[in-house]
Amino acid sequence: MSLTSKAQAIERDFQNARSKANYAAFPELARRYVKHNKDGVVLANAALLEMTVGEAELKARKAQNWNQSDSLDDTPESIAHSPLIKPEAIQEAVERLEGVLARGTEEHQEYAAIVLARAALATDAPDRLQRVAHYFQNIQLPPAKIPVGYNFALIICGLTIKGMTLEEEGRISEAIVSYDSVSVLVQANSNERSDELNSWTEHALYRASMLKLRQG
Protein backbone atom coordinates (compact mmCIF):
# COMPACT_ATOMS: atom_id res chain seq x y z
CA MET A 1 0.00 0.00 0.00
CA SER A 2 1.39 3.40 -0.99
CA LEU A 3 1.56 5.98 1.77
CA THR A 4 -0.25 9.29 1.63
CA SER A 5 1.89 12.41 1.65
CA LYS A 6 0.77 12.98 5.26
CA ALA A 7 1.91 9.51 6.33
CA GLN A 8 5.21 9.94 4.50
CA ALA A 9 5.85 13.24 6.29
CA ILE A 10 5.08 11.69 9.69
CA GLU A 11 7.32 8.70 8.93
CA ARG A 12 10.20 11.06 8.06
CA ASP A 13 9.70 12.92 11.34
CA PHE A 14 9.43 9.63 13.24
CA GLN A 15 12.60 8.16 11.74
CA ASN A 16 14.43 11.42 12.37
CA ALA A 17 13.37 11.32 16.04
CA ARG A 18 14.54 7.70 16.26
CA SER A 19 17.91 8.63 14.75
CA LYS A 20 18.39 11.12 17.60
CA ALA A 21 16.88 8.89 20.31
CA ASN A 22 14.44 11.74 20.96
CA TYR A 23 12.23 9.54 23.14
CA ALA A 24 9.93 12.34 24.26
CA ALA A 25 8.59 12.63 20.72
CA PHE A 26 7.95 8.90 20.19
CA PRO A 27 4.47 8.39 21.72
CA GLU A 28 2.77 11.19 19.79
CA LEU A 29 4.56 10.34 16.53
CA ALA A 30 3.57 6.69 16.96
CA ARG A 31 -0.07 7.66 17.48
CA ARG A 32 -0.12 9.93 14.43
CA TYR A 33 1.75 7.46 12.25
CA VAL A 34 -0.65 4.59 12.90
CA LYS A 35 -3.62 6.92 12.43
CA HIS A 36 -2.47 7.78 8.91
CA ASN A 37 -0.97 4.38 8.03
CA LYS A 38 -2.73 1.28 9.34
CA ASP A 39 0.23 -0.85 8.18
CA GLY A 40 2.59 1.21 10.34
CA VAL A 41 1.72 -0.52 13.61
CA VAL A 42 4.93 -2.60 13.59
CA LEU A 43 7.23 0.37 12.97
CA ALA A 44 5.40 2.36 15.66
CA ASN A 45 5.67 -0.39 18.26
CA ALA A 46 9.31 -1.08 17.36
CA ALA A 47 10.08 2.55 18.07
CA LEU A 48 8.16 2.43 21.35
CA LEU A 49 10.19 -0.62 22.38
CA GLU A 50 13.38 1.30 21.55
CA MET A 51 12.14 4.08 23.80
CA THR A 52 11.31 1.68 26.63
CA VAL A 53 14.71 -0.04 26.43
CA GLY A 54 16.59 3.24 26.15
CA GLU A 55 14.85 4.78 29.14
CA ALA A 56 15.34 1.61 31.21
CA GLU A 57 19.05 1.62 30.36
CA LEU A 58 19.40 5.26 31.38
CA LYS A 59 17.66 4.49 34.66
CA ALA A 60 19.94 1.48 35.31
CA ARG A 61 23.06 3.51 34.59
CA LYS A 62 21.93 6.26 36.94
CA ALA A 63 21.09 3.74 39.67
CA GLN A 64 24.56 2.19 39.42
CA ASN A 65 26.33 5.51 38.87
CA TRP A 66 27.71 4.10 35.60
CA ASN A 67 29.09 6.22 32.78
CA GLN A 68 31.24 5.72 29.72
CA SER A 69 34.40 6.67 31.62
CA ASP A 70 34.18 3.27 33.31
CA SER A 71 35.60 1.85 30.08
CA LEU A 72 38.92 3.57 30.85
CA ASP A 73 39.72 0.53 32.98
CA ASP A 74 39.09 -1.85 30.08
CA THR A 75 41.63 -4.43 29.02
CA PRO A 76 41.46 -6.73 25.99
CA GLU A 77 40.41 -9.53 28.35
CA SER A 78 37.79 -7.46 30.19
CA ILE A 79 35.66 -4.97 28.23
CA ALA A 80 33.10 -2.89 30.13
CA HIS A 81 29.41 -3.45 29.47
CA SER A 82 26.72 -0.96 30.46
CA PRO A 83 24.40 -2.22 33.25
CA LEU A 84 21.82 -4.76 32.14
CA ILE A 85 18.13 -4.17 32.74
CA LYS A 86 15.45 -6.41 34.19
CA PRO A 87 13.31 -8.21 31.56
CA GLU A 88 10.12 -7.15 33.32
CA ALA A 89 11.01 -3.49 32.73
CA ILE A 90 10.45 -3.94 29.00
CA GLN A 91 8.26 -7.06 28.82
CA GLU A 92 5.02 -5.24 28.07
CA ALA A 93 6.59 -3.35 25.15
CA VAL A 94 8.18 -6.57 23.85
CA GLU A 95 4.87 -8.44 23.96
CA ARG A 96 3.06 -5.54 22.29
CA LEU A 97 5.53 -5.57 19.37
CA GLU A 98 5.52 -9.36 19.05
CA GLY A 99 1.72 -9.29 19.06
CA VAL A 100 1.51 -7.06 15.97
CA LEU A 101 4.44 -8.41 13.93
CA ALA A 102 2.22 -10.31 11.52
CA ARG A 103 0.35 -7.11 10.66
CA GLY A 104 3.38 -5.30 9.28
CA THR A 105 5.22 -5.32 5.98
CA GLU A 106 8.11 -7.75 5.54
CA GLU A 107 10.54 -4.83 5.76
CA HIS A 108 9.03 -3.55 8.99
CA GLN A 109 9.11 -7.07 10.45
CA GLU A 110 12.83 -7.46 9.69
CA TYR A 111 13.76 -4.16 11.30
CA ALA A 112 11.51 -4.92 14.25
CA ALA A 113 13.41 -8.18 14.75
CA ILE A 114 16.62 -6.17 15.11
CA VAL A 115 14.96 -4.00 17.76
CA LEU A 116 13.72 -7.10 19.58
CA ALA A 117 17.21 -8.64 19.50
CA ARG A 118 18.70 -5.41 20.82
CA ALA A 119 16.11 -5.41 23.62
CA ALA A 120 16.82 -9.04 24.54
CA LEU A 121 20.57 -8.48 24.80
CA ALA A 122 20.02 -5.44 27.02
CA THR A 123 18.43 -7.58 29.75
CA ASP A 124 19.91 -9.90 32.35
CA ALA A 125 17.57 -12.74 31.37
CA PRO A 126 19.38 -16.12 31.51
CA ASP A 127 18.19 -16.96 27.99
CA ARG A 128 19.08 -13.56 26.48
CA LEU A 129 21.57 -14.97 23.94
CA GLN A 130 19.10 -17.61 22.79
CA ARG A 131 16.46 -14.94 22.34
CA VAL A 132 18.80 -12.85 20.22
CA ALA A 133 19.49 -15.90 18.02
CA HIS A 134 15.73 -16.48 17.73
CA TYR A 135 15.06 -12.95 16.50
CA PHE A 136 17.99 -13.03 14.08
CA GLN A 137 17.26 -16.46 12.60
CA ASN A 138 15.51 -15.17 9.46
CA ILE A 139 17.56 -11.99 8.95
CA GLN A 140 20.55 -11.57 6.67
CA LEU A 141 23.14 -9.26 8.21
CA PRO A 142 24.35 -7.36 6.35
CA PRO A 143 21.48 -7.49 3.84
CA ALA A 144 22.03 -7.76 0.10
CA LYS A 145 20.44 -4.33 -0.40
CA ILE A 146 21.74 -1.69 1.99
CA PRO A 147 19.03 0.75 3.16
CA VAL A 148 19.37 4.44 3.87
CA GLY A 149 18.43 6.75 6.71
CA TYR A 150 17.48 5.31 10.08
CA ASN A 151 17.11 1.84 8.61
CA PHE A 152 20.84 1.95 7.82
CA ALA A 153 21.47 2.74 11.49
CA LEU A 154 19.35 -0.29 12.40
CA ILE A 155 21.50 -2.54 10.21
CA ILE A 156 24.60 -1.23 11.99
CA CYS A 157 22.84 -1.82 15.33
CA GLY A 158 22.01 -5.36 14.24
CA LEU A 159 25.60 -6.13 13.26
CA THR A 160 26.85 -4.73 16.55
CA ILE A 161 24.33 -6.77 18.55
CA LYS A 162 25.28 -9.85 16.52
CA GLY A 163 28.96 -9.21 17.30
CA MET A 164 28.30 -8.74 21.01
CA THR A 165 26.31 -11.98 21.12
CA LEU A 166 29.07 -13.93 19.36
CA GLU A 167 31.57 -12.34 21.72
CA GLU A 168 29.64 -13.49 24.78
CA GLU A 169 29.47 -16.98 23.29
CA GLY A 170 33.25 -17.01 23.02
CA ARG A 171 33.19 -16.94 19.21
CA ILE A 172 35.69 -14.09 19.06
CA SER A 173 36.82 -14.40 15.44
CA GLU A 174 33.19 -14.38 14.25
CA ALA A 175 32.44 -11.40 16.49
CA ILE A 176 35.30 -9.47 14.91
CA VAL A 177 33.94 -10.25 11.44
CA SER A 178 30.57 -8.80 12.44
CA TYR A 179 32.16 -5.70 13.97
CA ASP A 180 34.39 -5.23 10.92
CA SER A 181 31.31 -5.35 8.69
CA VAL A 182 30.17 -2.22 10.50
CA SER A 183 33.38 -0.44 9.56
CA VAL A 184 33.10 -1.50 5.91
CA LEU A 185 29.48 -0.41 5.58
CA VAL A 186 29.95 2.92 7.33
CA GLN A 187 32.95 3.78 5.17
CA ALA A 188 31.06 2.81 2.03
CA ASN A 189 28.05 4.92 3.05
CA SER A 190 29.79 7.99 4.43
CA ASN A 191 26.79 10.18 3.57
CA GLU A 192 24.77 8.45 6.28
CA ARG A 193 24.94 10.36 9.56
CA SER A 194 22.94 10.27 12.77
CA ASP A 195 23.47 10.17 16.52
CA GLU A 196 22.32 6.56 16.84
CA LEU A 197 24.45 5.49 13.86
CA ASN A 198 27.50 7.10 15.41
CA SER A 199 26.82 5.46 18.77
CA TRP A 200 26.52 1.92 17.39
CA THR A 201 29.48 2.42 15.05
CA GLU A 202 31.74 3.61 17.86
CA HIS A 203 30.63 0.67 19.99
CA ALA A 204 31.44 -1.87 17.27
CA LEU A 205 34.81 -0.35 16.35
CA TYR A 206 35.89 -0.13 19.98
CA ARG A 207 35.00 -3.72 20.78
CA ALA A 208 36.64 -4.93 17.56
CA SER A 209 39.89 -3.16 18.39
CA MET A 210 39.96 -4.61 21.90
CA LEU A 211 39.24 -8.14 20.67
CA LYS A 212 41.98 -7.87 18.06
CA LEU A 213 44.42 -6.92 20.81
CA ARG A 214 43.23 -9.97 22.75
CA GLN A 215 43.97 -12.22 19.82
CA GLY A 216 47.39 -10.62 19.32
Coordinates of C-alpha atoms in Angstrom, one line a residue:
M1 CA 0.0 0.0 0.0
S2 CA 1.4 3.4 -1.0
L3 CA 1.6 6.0 1.8
T4 CA -0.3 9.3 1.6
S5 CA 1.9 12.4 1.7
K6 CA 0.8 13.0 5.3
A7 CA 1.9 9.5 6.3
Q8 CA 5.2 9.9 4.5
A9 CA 5.8 13.2 6.3
I10 CA 5.1 11.7 9.7
E11 CA 7.3 8.7 8.9
R12 CA 10.2 11.1 8.1
D13 CA 9.7 12.9 11.3
F14 CA 9.4 9.6 13.2
Q15 CA 12.6 8.2 11.7
N16 CA 14.4 11.4 12.4
A17 CA 13.4 11.3 16.0
R18 CA 14.5 7.7 16.3
S19 CA 17.9 8.6 14.8
K20 CA 18.4 11.1 17.6
A21 CA 16.9 8.9 20.3
N22 CA 14.4 11.7 21.0
Y23 CA 12.2 9.5 23.1
A24 CA 9.9 12.3 24.3
A25 CA 8.6 12.6 20.7
F26 CA 8.0 8.9 20.2
P27 CA 4.5 8.4 21.7
E28 CA 2.8 11.2 19.8
L29 CA 4.6 10.3 16.5
A30 CA 3.6 6.7 17.0
R31 CA -0.1 7.7 17.5
R32 CA -0.1 9.9 14.4
Y33 CA 1.8 7.5 12.2
V34 CA -0.7 4.6 12.9
K35 CA -3.6 6.9 12.4
H36 CA -2.5 7.8 8.9
N37 CA -1.0 4.4 8.0
K38 CA -2.7 1.3 9.3
D39 CA 0.2 -0.8 8.2
G40 CA 2.6 1.2 10.3
V41 CA 1.7 -0.5 13.6
V42 CA 4.9 -2.6 13.6
L43 CA 7.2 0.4 13.0
A44 CA 5.4 2.4 15.7
N45 CA 5.7 -0.4 18.3
A46 CA 9.3 -1.1 17.4
A47 CA 10.1 2.5 18.1
L48 CA 8.2 2.4 21.4
L49 CA 10.2 -0.6 22.4
E50 CA 13.4 1.3 21.5
M51 CA 12.1 4.1 23.8
T52 CA 11.3 1.7 26.6
V53 CA 14.7 0.0 26.4
G54 CA 16.6 3.2 26.1
E55 CA 14.8 4.8 29.1
A56 CA 15.3 1.6 31.2
E57 CA 19.0 1.6 30.4
L58 CA 19.4 5.3 31.4
K59 CA 17.7 4.5 34.7
A60 CA 19.9 1.5 35.3
R61 CA 23.1 3.5 34.6
K62 CA 21.9 6.3 36.9
A63 CA 21.1 3.7 39.7
Q64 CA 24.6 2.2 39.4
N65 CA 26.3 5.5 38.9
W66 CA 27.7 4.1 35.6
N67 CA 29.1 6.2 32.8
Q68 CA 31.2 5.7 29.7
S69 CA 34.4 6.7 31.6
D70 CA 34.2 3.3 33.3
S71 CA 35.6 1.8 30.1
L72 CA 38.9 3.6 30.9
D73 CA 39.7 0.5 33.0
D74 CA 39.1 -1.9 30.1
T75 CA 41.6 -4.4 29.0
P76 CA 41.5 -6.7 26.0
E77 CA 40.4 -9.5 28.4
S78 CA 37.8 -7.5 30.2
I79 CA 35.7 -5.0 28.2
A80 CA 33.1 -2.9 30.1
H81 CA 29.4 -3.4 29.5
S82 CA 26.7 -1.0 30.5
P83 CA 24.4 -2.2 33.2
L84 CA 21.8 -4.8 32.1
I85 CA 18.1 -4.2 32.7
K86 CA 15.4 -6.4 34.2
P87 CA 13.3 -8.2 31.6
E88 CA 10.1 -7.2 33.3
A89 CA 11.0 -3.5 32.7
I90 CA 10.4 -3.9 29.0
Q91 CA 8.3 -7.1 28.8
E92 CA 5.0 -5.2 28.1
A93 CA 6.6 -3.4 25.1
V94 CA 8.2 -6.6 23.8
E95 CA 4.9 -8.4 24.0
R96 CA 3.1 -5.5 22.3
L97 CA 5.5 -5.6 19.4
E98 CA 5.5 -9.4 19.1
G99 CA 1.7 -9.3 19.1
V100 CA 1.5 -7.1 16.0
L101 CA 4.4 -8.4 13.9
A102 CA 2.2 -10.3 11.5
R103 CA 0.4 -7.1 10.7
G104 CA 3.4 -5.3 9.3
T105 CA 5.2 -5.3 6.0
E106 CA 8.1 -7.7 5.5
E107 CA 10.5 -4.8 5.8
H108 CA 9.0 -3.6 9.0
Q109 CA 9.1 -7.1 10.4
E110 CA 12.8 -7.5 9.7
Y111 CA 13.8 -4.2 11.3
A112 CA 11.5 -4.9 14.3
A113 CA 13.4 -8.2 14.8
I114 CA 16.6 -6.2 15.1
V115 CA 15.0 -4.0 17.8
L116 CA 13.7 -7.1 19.6
A117 CA 17.2 -8.6 19.5
R118 CA 18.7 -5.4 20.8
A119 CA 16.1 -5.4 23.6
A120 CA 16.8 -9.0 24.5
L121 CA 20.6 -8.5 24.8
A122 CA 20.0 -5.4 27.0
T123 CA 18.4 -7.6 29.8
D124 CA 19.9 -9.9 32.3
A125 CA 17.6 -12.7 31.4
P126 CA 19.4 -16.1 31.5
D127 CA 18.2 -17.0 28.0
R128 CA 19.1 -13.6 26.5
L129 CA 21.6 -15.0 23.9
Q130 CA 19.1 -17.6 22.8
R131 CA 16.5 -14.9 22.3
V132 CA 18.8 -12.8 20.2
A133 CA 19.5 -15.9 18.0
H134 CA 15.7 -16.5 17.7
Y135 CA 15.1 -13.0 16.5
F136 CA 18.0 -13.0 14.1
Q137 CA 17.3 -16.5 12.6
N138 CA 15.5 -15.2 9.5
I139 CA 17.6 -12.0 8.9
Q140 CA 20.6 -11.6 6.7
L141 CA 23.1 -9.3 8.2
P142 CA 24.3 -7.4 6.4
P143 CA 21.5 -7.5 3.8
A144 CA 22.0 -7.8 0.1
K145 CA 20.4 -4.3 -0.4
I146 CA 21.7 -1.7 2.0
P147 CA 19.0 0.7 3.2
V148 CA 19.4 4.4 3.9
G149 CA 18.4 6.8 6.7
Y150 CA 17.5 5.3 10.1
N151 CA 17.1 1.8 8.6
F152 CA 20.8 2.0 7.8
A153 CA 21.5 2.7 11.5
L154 CA 19.3 -0.3 12.4
I155 CA 21.5 -2.5 10.2
I156 CA 24.6 -1.2 12.0
C157 CA 22.8 -1.8 15.3
G158 CA 22.0 -5.4 14.2
L159 CA 25.6 -6.1 13.3
T160 CA 26.9 -4.7 16.6
I161 CA 24.3 -6.8 18.6
K162 CA 25.3 -9.9 16.5
G163 CA 29.0 -9.2 17.3
M164 CA 28.3 -8.7 21.0
T165 CA 26.3 -12.0 21.1
L166 CA 29.1 -13.9 19.4
E167 CA 31.6 -12.3 21.7
E168 CA 29.6 -13.5 24.8
E169 CA 29.5 -17.0 23.3
G170 CA 33.3 -17.0 23.0
R171 CA 33.2 -16.9 19.2
I172 CA 35.7 -14.1 19.1
S173 CA 36.8 -14.4 15.4
E174 CA 33.2 -14.4 14.3
A175 CA 32.4 -11.4 16.5
I176 CA 35.3 -9.5 14.9
V177 CA 33.9 -10.3 11.4
S178 CA 30.6 -8.8 12.4
Y179 CA 32.2 -5.7 14.0
D180 CA 34.4 -5.2 10.9
S181 CA 31.3 -5.4 8.7
V182 CA 30.2 -2.2 10.5
S183 CA 33.4 -0.4 9.6
V184 CA 33.1 -1.5 5.9
L185 CA 29.5 -0.4 5.6
V186 CA 29.9 2.9 7.3
Q187 CA 33.0 3.8 5.2
A188 CA 31.1 2.8 2.0
N189 CA 28.0 4.9 3.0
S190 CA 29.8 8.0 4.4
N191 CA 26.8 10.2 3.6
E192 CA 24.8 8.5 6.3
R193 CA 24.9 10.4 9.6
S194 CA 22.9 10.3 12.8
D195 CA 23.5 10.2 16.5
E196 CA 22.3 6.6 16.8
L197 CA 24.4 5.5 13.9
N198 CA 27.5 7.1 15.4
S199 CA 26.8 5.5 18.8
W200 CA 26.5 1.9 17.4
T201 CA 29.5 2.4 15.1
E202 CA 31.7 3.6 17.9
H203 CA 30.6 0.7 20.0
A204 CA 31.4 -1.9 17.3
L205 CA 34.8 -0.4 16.4
Y206 CA 35.9 -0.1 20.0
R207 CA 35.0 -3.7 20.8
A208 CA 36.6 -4.9 17.6
S209 CA 39.9 -3.2 18.4
M210 CA 40.0 -4.6 21.9
L211 CA 39.2 -8.1 20.7
K212 CA 42.0 -7.9 18.1
L213 CA 44.4 -6.9 20.8
R214 CA 43.2 -10.0 22.8
Q215 CA 44.0 -12.2 19.8
G216 CA 47.4 -10.6 19.3

